[in-house]
Amino acid sequence: MFSWLSRHAGKIDHPMYNMAEAEKLLAELPADDPFKALEEITAWLQSITATPAFGAELRVDLIKLLDETARPIQAELLKQYLAEPHLQDFQGMHLWKNLHAHAGDLARAYGECLAGCKREELLPYQLHELLPLLTVRLMRALAERTKLELMRYLDVGNDTWERLFKCYTDAEAGQYAHTNLFAYPGYAVHTNVQHELLRTLVLYESSPGNLAPDQIEVAFRITARMASFFDISTAPDVTSEYWIDLANPGPPGPVDDTIAPTPAMRFFTPLRALPRISEIIHQHARGGLDEERRFGSEFTPQGKLTVLKHLLVYWNKYHPRRAVERMGIRASIDVAHGFRAIIGLVPRVDLDQAGGMSREEAAAVTSRADFGIVKEEEAPYVPETWTVVDASASGVGGLIPKGTGAWVKIGCLLGIRAHNAQAWWVGVIRRLHAEDQHAVRVGIEILGKKSLAVWLRVLGKGVERIENWQTSSGSFKYDYYPAILLPDPQNSYIHATMLLETGTYSEGKLLEIMLGEKSRTVELTSLEAEGEDYELVKFNWAAPPVEKPA
């Protein structure tokens, strides 16, 4: 790579004293144990960073080799973590700590590489080649560590902002902030120092506290692909949304009329990316997102669409902010989770009450639907007890005590009730924040305070006539689904929504809500949200049948 290795011709007192030895040692990494393999690579990063005898060229080549060797291993461990990313899960925490430590030590290693290149006073053409690449990789490692912290809903420390801002300040001074390059071999998209800064800033401001860890990973990839559409400037204009101060590192702040610009301040916005996000969403409506591979083939088209819609909202300059203040309170609540548990807790209309069936017929239908509703008094689990610390008309904030909530993640469906009360409300976890080692802060959106569990009978889809689905052989020719009706904010069912079990929704599907003499037909119109075991859908009520005069 360079001609100046002769300065360090003497053998270095380190197992990886040259590239050949390094490659030999890395070939011995345990192929069947990615966790241990990443631990070993991280140990090598620490060792090489702490050994002053390495010259700049050899240190750079070794750190790059370790980084590139670790990438597929890191990806495998991240995949394992995202499969079970619960905050209170020991195995998940074990994986997370390994990944987080590697990202931090990789950033430190690249920082030492940059410092070594400057100490050894490399020739201008050597610096021109090295500084942009090393800076991009350092910032990429810091972005990875930031993403992992956001996945556990932790505060991003000022040391991260300080190092990111220093990288960008040095790049501006050295006039390589816009030098395009490929961050890694095989990458198809160019990046540069400015793009790396913006992807981290925009991800941080994309309301990641409202996303599950796997959704944060999708958002991380989308911001990387959209970074060329993000703008940064030295002075605010009408499009500016956020500001940073390179001289006073810290998280971004919103631009408002009180901001007094200084030479060290920078103003940024993702607004120019919104038309591109909208275009990709429209591709999904035309079925094009099935072929979309840029954001990861391991995520479903619907999963990517959910994140794209989230970003479309929160990258807008007028994105949602809490409109209703919450009142501070202190109370205990009982918490149950999961669609099948909650449907047994809220008031319900059973088939033998509403469907004109005997108990035996109703039991046969529920068995055929593979859905047994367990009544509260028969439930095989005991609800957890959490603490409420504030509340509003549409939500509550609480603390999840240590030792509970091992299943918790953004989007989990909850049943909650005041301690020793009777009525269960239906809610969903919208925000999480790790307060300390003993508790996790949780924000719960209330979906319904007077919810009703019902059975749905499938009648058809689209314009198919209901009569074509009816037969003379009785109800067993129909498919039945359980559902939870959620009243509107006025506690009316006129504009109600509905919770269905995952996989039930299909646009245009016709269903009969089994309410006895008050049974009504509805048409499913849109999928509003989904979680691991539920779909939140909108529907239209069909006009009630007109009674013919006798």
Coordinates of C-alpha atoms in Angstrom, one line a residue:
M1 CA 0.0 0.0 0.0
F2 CA 2.8 2.4 1.0
S3 CA 6.6 2.4 0.6
W4 CA 7.5 3.4 4.2
L5 CA 7.1 0.1 6.0
S6 CA 10.9 -0.1 6.2
R7 CA 10.8 2.3 9.1
H8 CA 9.3 -0.5 11.2
A9 CA 11.3 -3.4 9.7
G10 CA 12.0 -4.9 13.2
K11 CA 9.5 -7.5 14.4
I12 CA 6.8 -6.1 16.7
D13 CA 6.2 -7.8 20.0
H14 CA 2.7 -8.8 19.1
P15 CA 1.1 -12.0 17.7
M16 CA -0.2 -10.0 14.7
Y17 CA 3.2 -8.6 13.9
N18 CA 2.4 -8.7 10.1
M19 CA -0.5 -9.3 7.8
A20 CA 0.3 -12.9 7.1
E21 CA 0.3 -13.8 10.8
A22 CA -2.9 -11.8 11.3
E23 CA -4.7 -13.8 8.5
K24 CA -3.4 -17.0 9.9
L25 CA -4.8 -16.2 13.4
L26 CA -8.1 -15.0 12.0
A27 CA -8.5 -18.3 10.1
E28 CA -8.6 -20.0 13.5
L29 CA -11.7 -18.2 14.7
P30 CA -14.5 -20.6 15.8
A31 CA -16.7 -20.9 12.7
D32 CA -19.5 -22.5 14.7
D33 CA -19.6 -19.9 17.5
P34 CA -20.1 -16.4 16.1
F35 CA -20.4 -14.9 19.7
K36 CA -17.0 -16.1 20.6
A37 CA -15.5 -15.2 17.2
L38 CA -16.7 -11.6 17.7
E39 CA -15.3 -11.5 21.2
E40 CA -11.9 -12.6 19.9
I41 CA -11.9 -10.0 17.1
T42 CA -12.8 -7.3 19.7
A43 CA -9.9 -8.4 21.9
W44 CA -7.6 -8.1 18.9
L45 CA -8.9 -4.6 18.2
Q46 CA -8.1 -3.6 21.8
S47 CA -4.7 -5.2 21.7
I48 CA -3.6 -3.6 18.5
T49 CA -5.0 -0.2 19.6
A50 CA -3.0 -0.4 22.9
T51 CA 0.3 -1.4 21.2
P52 CA 2.3 1.8 20.3
A53 CA 4.9 -0.1 18.3
F54 CA 2.7 -0.5 15.2
G55 CA 3.4 1.8 12.4
A56 CA 0.6 3.7 10.8
E57 CA 0.5 1.5 7.6
L58 CA 0.4 -1.8 9.4
R59 CA -2.1 -0.6 12.1
V60 CA -4.5 0.6 9.4
D61 CA -4.3 -2.6 7.4
L62 CA -4.8 -4.8 10.5
I63 CA -7.8 -2.8 11.8
K64 CA -9.3 -2.9 8.3
L65 CA -8.8 -6.6 8.1
L66 CA -10.4 -7.2 11.6
D67 CA -13.3 -4.9 10.7
E68 CA -14.0 -6.6 7.4
T69 CA -13.7 -10.1 9.0
A70 CA -16.1 -9.1 11.7
R71 CA -18.9 -7.8 9.5
P72 CA -20.6 -11.0 8.6
I73 CA -20.2 -12.3 12.1
Q74 CA -21.7 -9.1 13.5
A75 CA -24.6 -9.4 11.1
E76 CA -25.4 -12.9 12.3
L77 CA -25.3 -11.9 15.9
L78 CA -27.5 -8.8 15.2
K79 CA -30.0 -11.2 13.5
Q80 CA -30.0 -13.4 16.6
Y81 CA -30.6 -10.3 18.8
L82 CA -33.4 -8.9 16.7
A83 CA -35.2 -12.3 17.0
E84 CA -35.6 -11.8 20.8
P85 CA -34.7 -8.2 21.7
H86 CA -36.6 -7.9 24.9
L87 CA -35.2 -5.4 27.4
Q88 CA -35.2 -7.8 30.4
D89 CA -34.0 -10.9 28.6
F90 CA -30.6 -12.1 29.8
Q91 CA -29.6 -13.8 26.5
G92 CA -30.6 -10.7 24.5
M93 CA -28.5 -8.5 26.9
H94 CA -25.6 -10.8 26.5
L95 CA -25.7 -10.5 22.7
W96 CA -26.2 -6.7 22.8
K97 CA -23.2 -6.2 25.1
N98 CA -21.0 -8.1 22.7
L99 CA -22.2 -6.1 19.7
H100 CA -22.0 -2.8 21.6
A101 CA -18.5 -3.5 22.8
H102 CA -17.3 -4.4 19.3
A103 CA -18.7 -1.1 17.8
G104 CA -17.1 1.0 20.6
D105 CA -13.7 -0.7 20.3
L106 CA -13.8 -0.5 16.5
A107 CA -14.4 3.3 16.7
R108 CA -11.5 3.7 19.1
A109 CA -9.2 1.6 16.8
Y110 CA -10.0 3.8 13.8
G111 CA -9.5 6.9 16.0
E112 CA -6.0 5.6 16.8
C113 CA -5.4 4.9 13.1
L114 CA -6.2 8.5 12.3
A115 CA -4.0 9.8 15.1
G116 CA -1.1 7.6 13.9
C117 CA -1.4 8.8 10.3
K118 CA -1.1 12.4 11.5
R119 CA 1.8 11.7 13.9
E120 CA 3.9 10.1 11.2
E121 CA 3.4 13.1 8.8
L122 CA 2.3 11.1 5.8
L123 CA 2.7 12.5 2.3
P124 CA -0.3 14.5 1.0
Y125 CA -1.4 11.8 -1.5
Q126 CA -1.3 9.2 1.3
L127 CA -3.5 11.4 3.6
H128 CA -5.8 12.1 0.6
E129 CA -6.4 8.4 0.3
L130 CA -6.6 7.5 4.0
L131 CA -8.3 10.2 5.9
P132 CA -11.7 10.1 4.2
L133 CA -11.9 6.3 4.4
L134 CA -10.8 6.0 8.1
T135 CA -13.1 8.9 9.1
V136 CA -16.1 7.3 7.4
R137 CA -15.4 3.9 9.0
L138 CA -14.9 5.5 12.4
M139 CA -18.3 7.4 12.0
R140 CA -19.9 4.2 10.8
A141 CA -18.8 2.4 14.0
L142 CA -20.2 5.3 16.1
A143 CA -23.4 5.1 14.1
E144 CA -23.6 1.4 14.8
R145 CA -23.1 1.9 18.5
T146 CA -25.7 4.7 18.5
K147 CA -28.2 2.4 16.8
L148 CA -27.6 -0.3 19.4
E149 CA -28.2 2.1 22.2
L150 CA -31.5 3.3 20.5
M151 CA -32.5 -0.4 20.3
R152 CA -32.4 -0.5 24.1
Y153 CA -33.9 2.9 24.4
L154 CA -30.9 4.4 26.2
D155 CA -29.7 8.0 26.1
V156 CA -26.9 8.6 23.6
G157 CA -23.9 9.9 25.5
N158 CA -22.2 13.2 24.8
D159 CA -19.0 11.4 24.0
T160 CA -20.6 10.0 20.9
W161 CA -21.7 13.5 19.7
E162 CA -18.2 14.9 20.6
R163 CA -16.4 12.3 18.4
L164 CA -18.9 12.6 15.5
F165 CA -18.6 16.4 15.5
K166 CA -14.8 16.2 15.7
C167 CA -14.7 13.9 12.7
Y168 CA -16.9 16.3 10.7
T169 CA -15.0 19.4 11.9
D170 CA -11.7 17.9 10.9
A171 CA -13.1 16.8 7.5
E172 CA -14.4 20.3 6.8
A173 CA -11.0 21.8 7.7
G174 CA -9.2 19.2 5.6
Q175 CA -11.7 19.7 2.7
Y176 CA -12.6 16.0 2.5
A177 CA -16.1 16.1 4.0
H178 CA -17.6 15.5 0.5
T179 CA -15.1 13.0 -0.8
N180 CA -17.1 10.1 -2.1
L181 CA -16.0 6.6 -1.5
F182 CA -17.1 3.0 -0.9
A183 CA -17.1 2.3 2.8
Y184 CA -16.4 -1.4 2.3
P185 CA -15.5 -3.8 -0.5
G186 CA -18.6 -4.9 -2.4
Y187 CA -20.7 -1.9 -1.5
A188 CA -22.7 -0.4 -4.4
V189 CA -23.5 3.0 -2.9
H190 CA -21.0 5.8 -2.3
T191 CA -20.8 7.6 1.0
N192 CA -18.8 10.5 2.5
V193 CA -18.2 12.1 5.9
Q194 CA -21.1 14.4 5.6
H195 CA -23.5 11.6 4.7
E196 CA -22.3 9.6 7.7
L197 CA -22.9 12.5 10.1
L198 CA -26.4 13.1 8.6
R199 CA -27.5 9.5 8.7
T200 CA -26.9 9.4 12.5
L201 CA -28.4 12.8 13.2
V202 CA -31.6 12.0 11.2
L203 CA -31.9 8.5 12.7
Y204 CA -31.8 10.1 16.2
E205 CA -34.5 12.5 15.2
S206 CA -36.8 9.9 13.6
S207 CA -38.6 9.1 16.9
P208 CA -36.8 5.7 17.3
G209 CA -38.4 5.4 20.8
N210 CA -41.6 4.6 18.9
L211 CA -40.0 1.8 16.9
A212 CA -39.2 -1.8 17.8
P213 CA -35.6 -2.9 17.5
D214 CA -36.1 -4.6 14.2
Q215 CA -37.8 -1.5 12.9
I216 CA -34.9 0.6 14.1
E217 CA -32.6 -1.6 12.0
V218 CA -34.8 -1.0 9.0
A219 CA -34.8 2.8 9.7
F220 CA -31.0 2.7 10.0
R221 CA -30.7 1.2 6.6
I222 CA -33.2 3.6 5.0
T223 CA -31.4 6.6 6.4
A224 CA -28.2 5.3 4.9
R225 CA -29.8 5.0 1.5
M226 CA -31.5 8.4 1.8
A227 CA -28.5 10.3 3.2
S228 CA -27.8 12.0 -0.2
F229 CA -31.2 13.6 0.1
F230 CA -30.5 15.2 3.5
D231 CA -29.2 18.8 3.6
I232 CA -26.9 20.6 6.0
S233 CA -26.0 24.3 6.0
T234 CA -24.2 26.9 8.0
A235 CA -27.2 29.2 8.3
P236 CA -30.9 28.4 8.9
D237 CA -33.5 28.7 6.2
V238 CA -37.2 28.0 5.9
T239 CA -36.6 24.2 5.5
S240 CA -34.2 23.8 8.5
E241 CA -35.6 21.5 11.1
Y242 CA -32.7 20.9 13.5
W243 CA -29.4 22.4 14.6
I244 CA -26.2 21.2 16.1
D245 CA -23.2 23.1 17.6
L246 CA -19.9 21.6 16.6
A247 CA -18.2 23.6 19.4
N248 CA -20.6 22.3 22.1
P249 CA -21.4 18.7 21.4
G250 CA -24.8 17.3 22.2
P251 CA -27.9 16.0 20.6
P252 CA -29.7 18.0 17.9
G253 CA -32.2 20.7 18.8
P254 CA -35.2 22.0 17.0
V255 CA -34.9 25.2 15.0
D256 CA -37.2 27.9 16.3
D257 CA -37.3 31.7 16.5
T258 CA -35.1 31.8 19.5
I259 CA -32.0 30.3 17.8
A260 CA -29.1 32.7 17.4
P261 CA -26.7 31.2 14.8
T262 CA -23.0 31.0 15.4
P263 CA -20.2 30.0 13.1
A264 CA -19.9 26.6 14.7
M265 CA -23.6 25.8 14.3
R266 CA -25.0 23.6 11.5
F267 CA -28.6 23.3 10.4
F268 CA -30.0 20.1 8.8
T269 CA -33.2 18.7 7.4
P270 CA -34.4 15.4 5.7
L271 CA -37.3 17.2 3.9
R272 CA -35.8 16.5 0.4
A273 CA -36.1 12.8 1.1
L274 CA -39.9 12.9 1.6
P275 CA -40.8 12.6 -2.2
R276 CA -38.5 9.6 -2.5
I277 CA -40.1 7.9 0.5
S278 CA -43.6 8.6 -0.9
E279 CA -42.5 7.1 -4.2
I280 CA -41.3 3.9 -2.5
I281 CA -44.6 3.7 -0.6
H282 CA -46.6 4.0 -3.8
Q283 CA -44.4 1.2 -5.3
H284 CA -45.7 -1.0 -2.5
A285 CA -49.3 -0.1 -3.4
R286 CA -48.5 -1.4 -6.9
G287 CA -46.8 -4.5 -5.5
G288 CA -43.3 -3.3 -6.2
L289 CA -42.0 -3.5 -2.7
D290 CA -41.9 -7.3 -2.8
E291 CA -38.8 -6.9 -5.0
E292 CA -37.3 -4.2 -2.8
R293 CA -34.0 -5.5 -1.5
R294 CA -32.1 -2.3 -0.6
F295 CA -33.4 -2.2 3.0
G296 CA -32.8 -5.9 3.7
S297 CA -34.4 -9.0 2.2
E298 CA -34.8 -10.5 5.7
F299 CA -37.6 -8.0 6.5
T300 CA -41.1 -8.4 5.1
P301 CA -42.5 -5.8 2.6
Q302 CA -45.2 -4.9 5.1
G303 CA -42.6 -4.5 7.8
K304 CA -40.6 -2.1 5.6
L305 CA -43.7 -0.3 4.7
T306 CA -44.6 0.4 8.3
V307 CA -41.2 2.0 8.9
L308 CA -41.3 4.0 5.7
K309 CA -44.7 5.4 6.7
H310 CA -43.3 6.2 10.2
L311 CA -40.3 8.1 8.6
L312 CA -42.7 9.9 6.2
V313 CA -44.4 11.3 9.3
Y314 CA -41.4 12.1 11.4
W315 CA -39.2 13.5 8.7
N316 CA -41.9 16.1 8.0
K317 CA -41.2 19.5 9.5
Y318 CA -44.6 19.5 11.2
H319 CA -44.3 16.0 12.7
P320 CA -46.5 14.9 15.6
R321 CA -45.8 16.1 19.1
R322 CA -47.6 15.3 22.3
A323 CA -50.7 17.6 22.3
V324 CA -52.1 16.6 25.7
E325 CA -50.2 17.1 28.9
R326 CA -50.1 14.2 31.3
M327 CA -51.0 14.5 34.9
G328 CA -48.6 13.1 37.5
I329 CA -50.1 10.2 39.5
R330 CA -48.8 7.2 41.4
A331 CA -50.8 4.0 41.1
S332 CA -50.5 0.2 40.4
I333 CA -51.9 -1.4 37.3
D334 CA -52.4 -5.1 36.3
V335 CA -50.9 -5.8 32.9
A336 CA -51.6 -8.8 30.6
H337 CA -50.2 -9.1 27.0
G338 CA -51.1 -10.7 23.8
F339 CA -54.2 -10.9 21.6
R340 CA -55.4 -14.3 22.8
A341 CA -55.0 -13.3 26.5
I342 CA -56.7 -9.9 26.1
I343 CA -59.7 -11.2 24.2
G344 CA -60.5 -13.3 27.2
L345 CA -60.4 -10.4 29.6
V346 CA -62.6 -7.7 27.9
P347 CA -66.4 -8.1 27.8
R348 CA -67.4 -10.4 25.0
V349 CA -70.3 -11.8 23.0
D350 CA -70.0 -15.5 22.6
L351 CA -71.3 -17.5 19.6
D352 CA -73.9 -19.3 21.6
Q353 CA -75.3 -15.9 22.5
A354 CA -75.0 -14.2 19.2
G355 CA -74.9 -16.8 16.5
G356 CA -78.0 -18.8 17.0
M357 CA -75.9 -21.8 17.9
S358 CA -76.0 -24.3 20.7
R359 CA -73.0 -24.4 23.1
E360 CA -71.8 -27.6 21.4
E361 CA -72.0 -26.0 17.9
A362 CA -70.2 -22.9 19.2
A363 CA -67.5 -25.0 20.8
A364 CA -67.0 -26.9 17.5
V365 CA -66.6 -23.6 15.6
T366 CA -64.0 -22.2 18.0
S367 CA -62.1 -25.5 17.8
R368 CA -62.3 -25.4 14.0
A369 CA -61.0 -21.8 14.1
D370 CA -58.1 -23.0 16.3
F371 CA -58.9 -20.3 18.8
G372 CA -59.9 -21.1 22.4
I373 CA -60.8 -18.1 24.5
V374 CA -59.6 -18.5 28.0
K375 CA -61.7 -16.7 30.6
E376 CA -59.9 -14.5 33.1
E377 CA -60.7 -16.8 36.0
E378 CA -59.3 -19.7 34.0
A379 CA -56.2 -17.9 32.7
P380 CA -53.0 -20.0 33.2
Y381 CA -50.9 -16.9 34.1
V382 CA -51.0 -14.1 36.7
P383 CA -50.9 -10.5 35.3
E384 CA -47.8 -8.5 36.1
T385 CA -48.0 -5.4 38.3
W386 CA -46.5 -2.1 36.9
T387 CA -46.5 1.4 38.3
V388 CA -48.3 4.3 36.6
V389 CA -46.5 7.7 37.0
D390 CA -48.6 9.9 34.7
A391 CA -51.7 9.7 32.6
S392 CA -53.8 11.6 30.0
A393 CA -57.1 10.8 28.2
S394 CA -55.3 8.8 25.6
G395 CA -52.4 7.2 27.3
V396 CA -50.4 6.4 30.5
G397 CA -46.8 6.5 31.4
G398 CA -45.4 3.9 33.7
L399 CA -42.4 2.0 35.1
I400 CA -41.7 -1.6 34.4
P401 CA -40.1 -3.0 37.6
K402 CA -36.9 -5.1 37.3
G403 CA -37.8 -8.8 37.0
T404 CA -41.0 -8.2 35.0
G405 CA -41.8 -7.4 31.4
A406 CA -39.3 -9.9 29.9
W407 CA -41.6 -10.0 26.8
V408 CA -41.8 -6.2 26.4
K409 CA -41.2 -4.5 23.0
I410 CA -42.6 -1.6 21.0
G411 CA -45.9 -2.5 19.5
C412 CA -46.9 -5.2 22.2
L413 CA -50.6 -5.4 22.7
L414 CA -51.7 -4.9 26.4
G415 CA -54.6 -5.4 28.6
I416 CA -54.4 -3.0 31.6
R417 CA -56.6 -2.2 34.6
A418 CA -56.3 -0.3 37.8
H419 CA -55.3 -2.6 40.7
N420 CA -58.4 -4.4 42.1
A421 CA -60.7 -2.8 39.4
Q422 CA -62.9 -4.8 37.1
A423 CA -62.7 -3.2 33.7
W424 CA -59.8 -4.0 31.4
W425 CA -58.6 -1.4 28.9
V426 CA -56.8 -2.3 25.7
G427 CA -53.5 -0.5 24.9
V428 CA -50.3 -0.8 23.0
I429 CA -46.7 0.0 24.0
R430 CA -45.6 3.1 22.0
R431 CA -42.4 4.2 23.8
L432 CA -39.7 2.7 25.9
H433 CA -36.8 4.3 27.7
A434 CA -34.3 2.6 30.0
E435 CA -34.3 4.8 33.1
D436 CA -31.6 2.9 35.0
Q437 CA -30.6 -0.7 35.9
H438 CA -33.8 -1.2 38.0
A439 CA -36.7 0.1 35.8
V440 CA -37.8 0.8 32.3
R441 CA -40.0 3.7 31.4
V442 CA -43.0 2.8 29.2
G443 CA -45.5 4.9 27.3
I444 CA -48.8 3.1 26.6
E445 CA -51.4 4.4 24.1
I446 CA -55.0 3.5 25.1
L447 CA -56.8 2.0 22.1
G448 CA -60.1 1.3 23.9
K449 CA -61.6 1.7 27.3
K450 CA -64.9 0.0 26.5
S451 CA -63.7 -2.7 24.1
L452 CA -65.8 -5.7 23.1
A453 CA -64.7 -9.1 22.1
V454 CA -66.8 -10.6 19.2
W455 CA -66.9 -13.3 16.6
L456 CA -66.7 -12.5 12.9
R457 CA -68.2 -14.6 10.2
V458 CA -66.6 -14.4 6.8
L459 CA -69.1 -13.6 4.0
G460 CA -66.9 -12.9 1.0
K461 CA -64.7 -10.2 -0.5
G462 CA -65.2 -7.1 -2.6
V463 CA -68.4 -7.1 -4.6
E464 CA -69.1 -10.8 -4.1
R465 CA -72.7 -11.3 -3.0
I466 CA -73.2 -12.5 0.5
E467 CA -75.9 -14.9 -0.7
N468 CA -73.3 -16.7 -2.7
W469 CA -71.5 -17.7 0.5
Q470 CA -74.5 -19.0 2.2
T471 CA -75.4 -22.7 2.1
S472 CA -78.2 -24.8 3.4
S473 CA -75.9 -26.9 5.5
G474 CA -75.6 -24.3 8.3
S475 CA -72.9 -22.2 10.0
F476 CA -70.1 -24.7 9.6
K477 CA -69.6 -23.7 6.0
Y478 CA -68.4 -20.3 7.1
D479 CA -65.0 -19.3 8.5
Y480 CA -65.1 -17.6 11.9
Y481 CA -62.5 -15.1 13.3
P482 CA -62.3 -13.6 16.8
A483 CA -62.0 -9.8 17.0
I484 CA -61.9 -6.9 19.5
L485 CA -64.0 -3.9 18.6
L486 CA -62.4 -0.6 19.7
P487 CA -64.7 2.3 20.2
D488 CA -63.8 5.8 18.9
P489 CA -62.5 8.6 21.2
Q490 CA -66.2 9.4 22.0
N491 CA -66.7 5.8 23.2
S492 CA -69.0 5.2 20.2
Y493 CA -68.8 2.3 17.8
I494 CA -69.9 4.5 14.8
H495 CA -66.2 5.1 13.9
A496 CA -64.8 2.1 15.7
T497 CA -61.7 0.2 14.6
M498 CA -61.0 -3.5 15.1
L499 CA -58.2 -5.8 16.3
L500 CA -57.8 -9.1 14.4
E501 CA -55.3 -11.9 14.8
T502 CA -52.2 -11.7 12.5
G503 CA -52.9 -12.9 9.0
T504 CA -56.7 -12.2 9.1
Y505 CA -56.8 -8.8 7.2
S506 CA -57.5 -8.6 3.5
E507 CA -58.7 -5.4 2.0
G508 CA -62.3 -5.6 0.9
K509 CA -63.1 -8.7 3.0
L510 CA -66.8 -8.8 4.0
L511 CA -67.5 -10.0 7.5
E512 CA -70.5 -10.3 9.7
I513 CA -70.1 -9.1 13.3
M514 CA -72.0 -11.7 15.4
L515 CA -74.2 -9.7 17.7
G516 CA -77.4 -11.7 17.6
E517 CA -80.4 -9.7 16.4
K518 CA -78.1 -6.7 16.0
S519 CA -75.5 -8.5 13.8
R520 CA -74.1 -6.2 11.1
T521 CA -72.0 -6.6 8.0
V522 CA -68.7 -4.7 7.7
E523 CA -66.0 -4.3 4.9
L524 CA -62.3 -4.2 5.9
T525 CA -60.8 -1.0 4.3
S526 CA -57.2 -0.5 5.6
L527 CA -54.5 -2.0 7.8
E528 CA -53.5 0.8 10.2
A529 CA -50.9 -1.0 12.3
E530 CA -49.7 -4.5 13.2
G531 CA -47.8 -6.3 16.0
E532 CA -46.4 -9.7 16.5
D533 CA -49.9 -11.3 17.0
Y534 CA -52.5 -8.7 15.9
E535 CA -53.6 -6.3 13.1
L536 CA -55.4 -3.0 13.8
V537 CA -57.8 -2.4 10.9
K538 CA -60.4 0.1 9.8
F539 CA -63.7 -0.9 8.4
N540 CA -67.0 0.4 7.1
W541 CA -70.4 -0.5 8.4
A542 CA -72.8 -1.8 5.7
A543 CA -76.2 -0.2 5.8
P544 CA -78.6 -2.2 7.9
P545 CA -81.1 -4.2 6.0
V546 CA -84.4 -2.5 5.2
E547 CA -87.4 -4.4 6.6
K548 CA -90.0 -5.1 3.9
P549 CA -93.6 -4.1 4.9
A550 CA -95.8 -7.0 5.7

